[in-house]
mmCIF file of C-alpha atoms in Angstrom:
data_model
loop_
_atom_site.group_PDB
_atom_site.id
_atom_site.type_symbol
_atom_site.label_atom_id
_atom_site.label_comp_id
_atom_site.label_asym_id
_atom_site.label_seq_id
_atom_site.Cartn_x
_atom_site.Cartn_y
_atom_site.Cartn_z
ATOM 1 C CA MET X 17 7.243 29.702 -64.619
ATOM 2 C CA SER X 18 10.924 30.536 -64.887
ATOM 3 C CA ILE X 19 13.520 29.200 -62.469
ATOM 4 C CA CYS X 20 14.051 32.719 -61.076
ATOM 5 C CA THR X 21 10.342 33.079 -60.351
ATOM 6 C CA ALA X 22 10.247 29.633 -58.741
ATOM 7 C CA ARG X 23 13.263 30.481 -56.585
ATOM 8 C CA ARG X 24 11.755 33.829 -55.587
ATOM 9 C CA SER X 25 8.453 32.109 -54.724
ATOM 10 C CA SER X 26 10.207 29.456 -52.667
ATOM 11 C CA SER X 27 12.314 32.140 -50.961
ATOM 12 C CA LEU X 28 9.212 34.130 -50.093
ATOM 13 C CA PHE X 29 7.570 30.959 -48.810
ATOM 14 C CA ALA X 30 10.634 30.201 -46.661
ATOM 15 C CA VAL X 31 10.590 33.733 -45.200
ATOM 16 C CA ALA X 32 6.848 33.515 -44.484
ATOM 17 C CA LEU X 33 7.289 30.113 -42.843
ATOM 18 C CA ALA X 34 10.203 31.389 -40.747
ATOM 19 C CA LEU X 35 8.098 34.326 -39.546
ATOM 20 C CA LEU X 36 5.285 31.989 -38.576
ATOM 21 C CA LEU X 37 7.703 29.842 -36.605
ATOM 22 C CA VAL X 38 9.529 32.735 -34.930
ATOM 23 C CA VAL X 39 6.716 35.185 -34.276
ATOM 24 C CA PRO X 40 3.914 33.600 -32.246
ATOM 25 C CA PRO X 41 0.382 34.324 -33.381
ATOM 26 C CA ASN X 42 -1.220 37.219 -31.577
ATOM 27 C CA PRO X 43 -4.417 35.978 -29.914
ATOM 28 C CA LEU X 44 -5.320 39.593 -29.227
ATOM 29 C CA SER X 45 -6.712 39.901 -32.731
ATOM 30 C CA SER X 46 -9.936 38.431 -31.361
ATOM 31 C CA GLU X 47 -11.440 39.619 -28.096
ATOM 32 C CA PRO X 48 -10.775 36.987 -25.399
ATOM 33 C CA LEU X 49 -13.253 36.346 -22.614
ATOM 34 C CA SER X 50 -12.546 38.568 -19.621
ATOM 35 C CA GLY X 51 -10.389 37.016 -16.906
ATOM 36 C CA VAL X 52 -12.829 38.378 -14.316
ATOM 37 C CA VAL X 53 -15.702 36.543 -16.041
ATOM 38 C CA GLN X 54 -13.654 33.353 -16.431
ATOM 39 C CA THR X 55 -12.614 33.468 -12.767
ATOM 40 C CA GLN X 56 -16.200 34.015 -11.619
ATOM 41 C CA GLN X 57 -17.331 31.059 -13.733
ATOM 42 C CA ALA X 58 -14.536 28.918 -12.257
ATOM 43 C CA LEU X 59 -15.589 29.916 -8.726
ATOM 44 C CA GLU X 60 -19.163 28.888 -9.523
ATOM 45 C CA ARG X 61 -17.961 25.525 -10.884
ATOM 46 C CA SER X 62 -15.757 25.143 -7.811
ATOM 47 C CA ASN X 63 -18.759 25.499 -5.521
ATOM 48 C CA SER X 64 -20.320 22.401 -7.057
ATOM 49 C CA SER X 65 -17.185 20.410 -7.949
ATOM 50 C CA GLY X 66 -15.238 21.067 -4.751
ATOM 51 C CA LYS X 67 -12.084 21.665 -6.812
ATOM 52 C CA PRO X 68 -9.870 24.655 -5.953
ATOM 53 C CA VAL X 69 -9.592 27.447 -8.546
ATOM 54 C CA LEU X 70 -6.217 27.843 -10.243
ATOM 55 C CA LEU X 71 -5.404 30.768 -12.514
ATOM 56 C CA MET X 72 -2.397 30.707 -14.818
ATOM 57 C CA PHE X 73 -1.331 34.170 -15.935
ATOM 58 C CA ALA X 74 0.533 33.780 -19.218
ATOM 59 C CA ALA X 75 1.461 35.758 -22.339
ATOM 60 C CA TYR X 76 1.260 34.790 -26.000
ATOM 61 C CA TRP X 77 4.722 36.273 -26.673
ATOM 62 C CA CYS X 78 6.465 34.372 -23.844
ATOM 63 C CA GLY X 79 8.228 31.138 -24.768
ATOM 64 C CA TYR X 80 7.701 29.677 -21.273
ATOM 65 C CA SER X 81 3.978 30.510 -21.421
ATOM 66 C CA THR X 82 3.687 28.820 -24.796
ATOM 67 C CA ALA X 83 5.627 25.803 -23.526
ATOM 68 C CA MET X 84 3.394 25.621 -20.451
ATOM 69 C CA ARG X 85 0.216 25.765 -22.525
ATOM 70 C CA GLU X 86 1.526 22.988 -24.770
ATOM 71 C CA SER X 87 2.741 20.872 -21.819
ATOM 72 C CA ILE X 88 -0.662 21.039 -20.137
ATOM 73 C CA ILE X 89 -2.136 19.421 -23.237
ATOM 74 C CA ARG X 90 0.673 16.978 -24.071
ATOM 75 C CA HIS X 91 2.177 15.891 -20.744
ATOM 76 C CA PRO X 92 -0.094 13.296 -19.065
ATOM 77 C CA GLN X 93 1.036 13.908 -15.473
ATOM 78 C CA LEU X 94 0.743 17.675 -15.832
ATOM 79 C CA SER X 95 -2.687 17.279 -17.457
ATOM 80 C CA ARG X 96 -3.829 15.163 -14.493
ATOM 81 C CA ALA X 97 -2.410 17.699 -12.022
ATOM 82 C CA ILE X 98 -4.259 20.568 -13.739
ATOM 83 C CA ALA X 99 -7.485 18.505 -13.847
ATOM 84 C CA ARG X 100 -7.567 18.655 -10.029
ATOM 85 C CA PHE X 101 -8.429 22.350 -10.349
ATOM 86 C CA GLU X 102 -11.028 24.564 -11.921
ATOM 87 C CA PHE X 103 -8.362 25.954 -14.239
ATOM 88 C CA VAL X 104 -8.357 29.341 -15.980
ATOM 89 C CA ASP X 105 -5.665 30.365 -18.484
ATOM 90 C CA VAL X 106 -5.498 34.176 -18.212
ATOM 91 C CA GLU X 107 -3.804 36.011 -21.089
ATOM 92 C CA VAL X 108 -1.937 39.152 -19.933
ATOM 93 C CA GLY X 109 -1.243 40.522 -23.414
ATOM 94 C CA ASP X 110 1.727 42.804 -23.936
ATOM 95 C CA GLN X 111 2.867 46.357 -23.150
ATOM 96 C CA LYS X 112 1.018 47.844 -26.108
ATOM 97 C CA GLN X 113 -2.190 45.945 -25.425
ATOM 98 C CA PRO X 114 -2.282 44.644 -21.845
ATOM 99 C CA LEU X 115 -5.173 42.353 -20.992
ATOM 100 C CA ASN X 116 -6.974 41.464 -17.781
ATOM 101 C CA LYS X 117 -5.562 44.397 -15.828
ATOM 102 C CA ASP X 118 -8.932 44.555 -14.048
ATOM 103 C CA LEU X 119 -8.483 41.011 -12.718
ATOM 104 C CA ARG X 120 -4.908 41.676 -11.655
ATOM 105 C CA LYS X 121 -6.042 44.851 -9.892
ATOM 106 C CA LYS X 122 -8.955 43.069 -8.187
ATOM 107 C CA LEU X 123 -6.597 40.359 -6.924
ATOM 108 C CA ARG X 124 -3.907 42.939 -6.057
ATOM 109 C CA LEU X 125 -1.355 41.048 -8.154
ATOM 110 C CA ASP X 126 1.873 42.660 -9.267
ATOM 111 C CA LEU X 127 2.989 40.093 -11.823
ATOM 112 C CA ARG X 128 6.695 40.208 -12.516
ATOM 113 C CA THR X 129 6.966 36.973 -14.455
ATOM 114 C CA VAL X 130 4.812 34.733 -16.595
ATOM 115 C CA PRO X 131 3.613 32.113 -16.412
ATOM 116 C CA THR X 132 2.500 32.521 -12.800
ATOM 117 C CA PHE X 133 -0.014 30.280 -11.025
ATOM 118 C CA VAL X 134 -2.474 31.808 -8.547
ATOM 119 C CA LEU X 135 -4.643 29.705 -6.248
ATOM 120 C CA ILE X 136 -7.949 31.429 -5.433
ATOM 121 C CA ASP X 137 -9.990 30.734 -2.302
ATOM 122 C CA GLY X 138 -13.779 30.331 -2.215
ATOM 123 C CA GLN X 139 -14.269 34.082 -1.744
ATOM 124 C CA GLY X 140 -12.274 34.913 -4.869
ATOM 125 C CA GLU X 141 -9.198 36.084 -2.957
ATOM 126 C CA VAL X 142 -5.592 35.068 -3.581
ATOM 127 C CA ALA X 143 -4.628 32.132 -1.382
ATOM 128 C CA LYS X 144 -1.176 31.336 -2.844
ATOM 129 C CA VAL X 145 1.049 32.443 -5.726
ATOM 130 C CA GLN X 146 3.629 30.290 -7.502
ATOM 131 C CA THR X 147 5.884 31.614 -10.245
ATOM 132 C CA THR X 148 7.614 29.251 -12.630
ATOM 133 C CA ASP X 149 11.058 30.607 -11.757
ATOM 134 C CA GLY X 150 13.459 27.706 -11.255
ATOM 135 C CA MET X 151 11.181 25.142 -12.919
ATOM 136 C CA GLY X 152 13.464 24.557 -15.867
ATOM 137 C CA SER X 153 15.773 21.593 -16.107
ATOM 138 C CA GLY X 154 18.676 24.059 -16.006
ATOM 139 C CA PRO X 155 19.400 27.762 -16.493
ATOM 140 C CA GLY X 156 17.747 29.065 -19.663
ATOM 141 C CA THR X 157 16.090 25.740 -20.472
ATOM 142 C CA ASP X 158 12.508 24.722 -21.108
ATOM 143 C CA LEU X 159 10.124 24.195 -18.228
ATOM 144 C CA ASP X 160 10.281 20.757 -16.638
ATOM 145 C CA PRO X 161 6.685 19.464 -16.444
ATOM 146 C CA MET X 162 7.451 17.344 -13.371
ATOM 147 C CA LYS X 163 8.702 20.408 -11.482
ATOM 148 C CA VAL X 164 5.444 22.137 -12.380
ATOM 149 C CA VAL X 165 3.471 19.112 -11.116
ATOM 150 C CA ALA X 166 5.399 19.268 -7.814
ATOM 151 C CA ALA X 167 4.727 23.016 -7.510
ATOM 152 C CA LEU X 168 0.999 22.481 -8.106
ATOM 153 C CA GLU X 169 1.006 19.827 -5.386
ATOM 154 C CA ARG X 170 2.563 22.369 -2.994
ATOM 155 C CA LEU X 171 -0.089 24.926 -3.946
ATOM 156 C CA ALA X 172 -2.968 22.586 -3.142
ATOM 157 C CA PRO X 173 -1.966 19.251 -1.622
ATOM 158 C CA LEU X 174 -4.068 16.337 -2.796
ATOM 159 C CA GLN X 175 -6.793 15.676 -0.231
ATOM 160 C CA GLU X 176 -7.322 12.067 0.783
ATOM 161 C CA ASN X 177 -10.877 10.779 0.553
ATOM 162 C CA ARG X 178 -12.264 10.564 4.049
#
């Protein structure tokens, strides 16, 4: 292999790697489970677990949504806060291929920002909505997991054992 070929190969590799890092993978290439079905399953689990149902509307192309999905897994306090709920991560897709419009219509949600948390009551109706606006550590910064934990606590205060 000549040096030119090696350089071209490494350049192509660098471009491919950059695209992978900049352009998030599109989960729409496989058919996700319907948000309506997921919400119904969460309501059924809620009936036996006693946990409230929490939906998180998010988008694969949104940096905040990606950060939130990663924080739920990696941040221990946020993971514990989410574990208090029957949690459903609802993908909204994009303008060319919107997803879960039927769930948004059923819940009468006009989402203007993602991620957005929606607390559902036992009848499957919207009880409370919490956007993630203002949950960064400063303007234009990443989401602050502790601010998200505090917002989840406001959505459904922890019930003391009686």
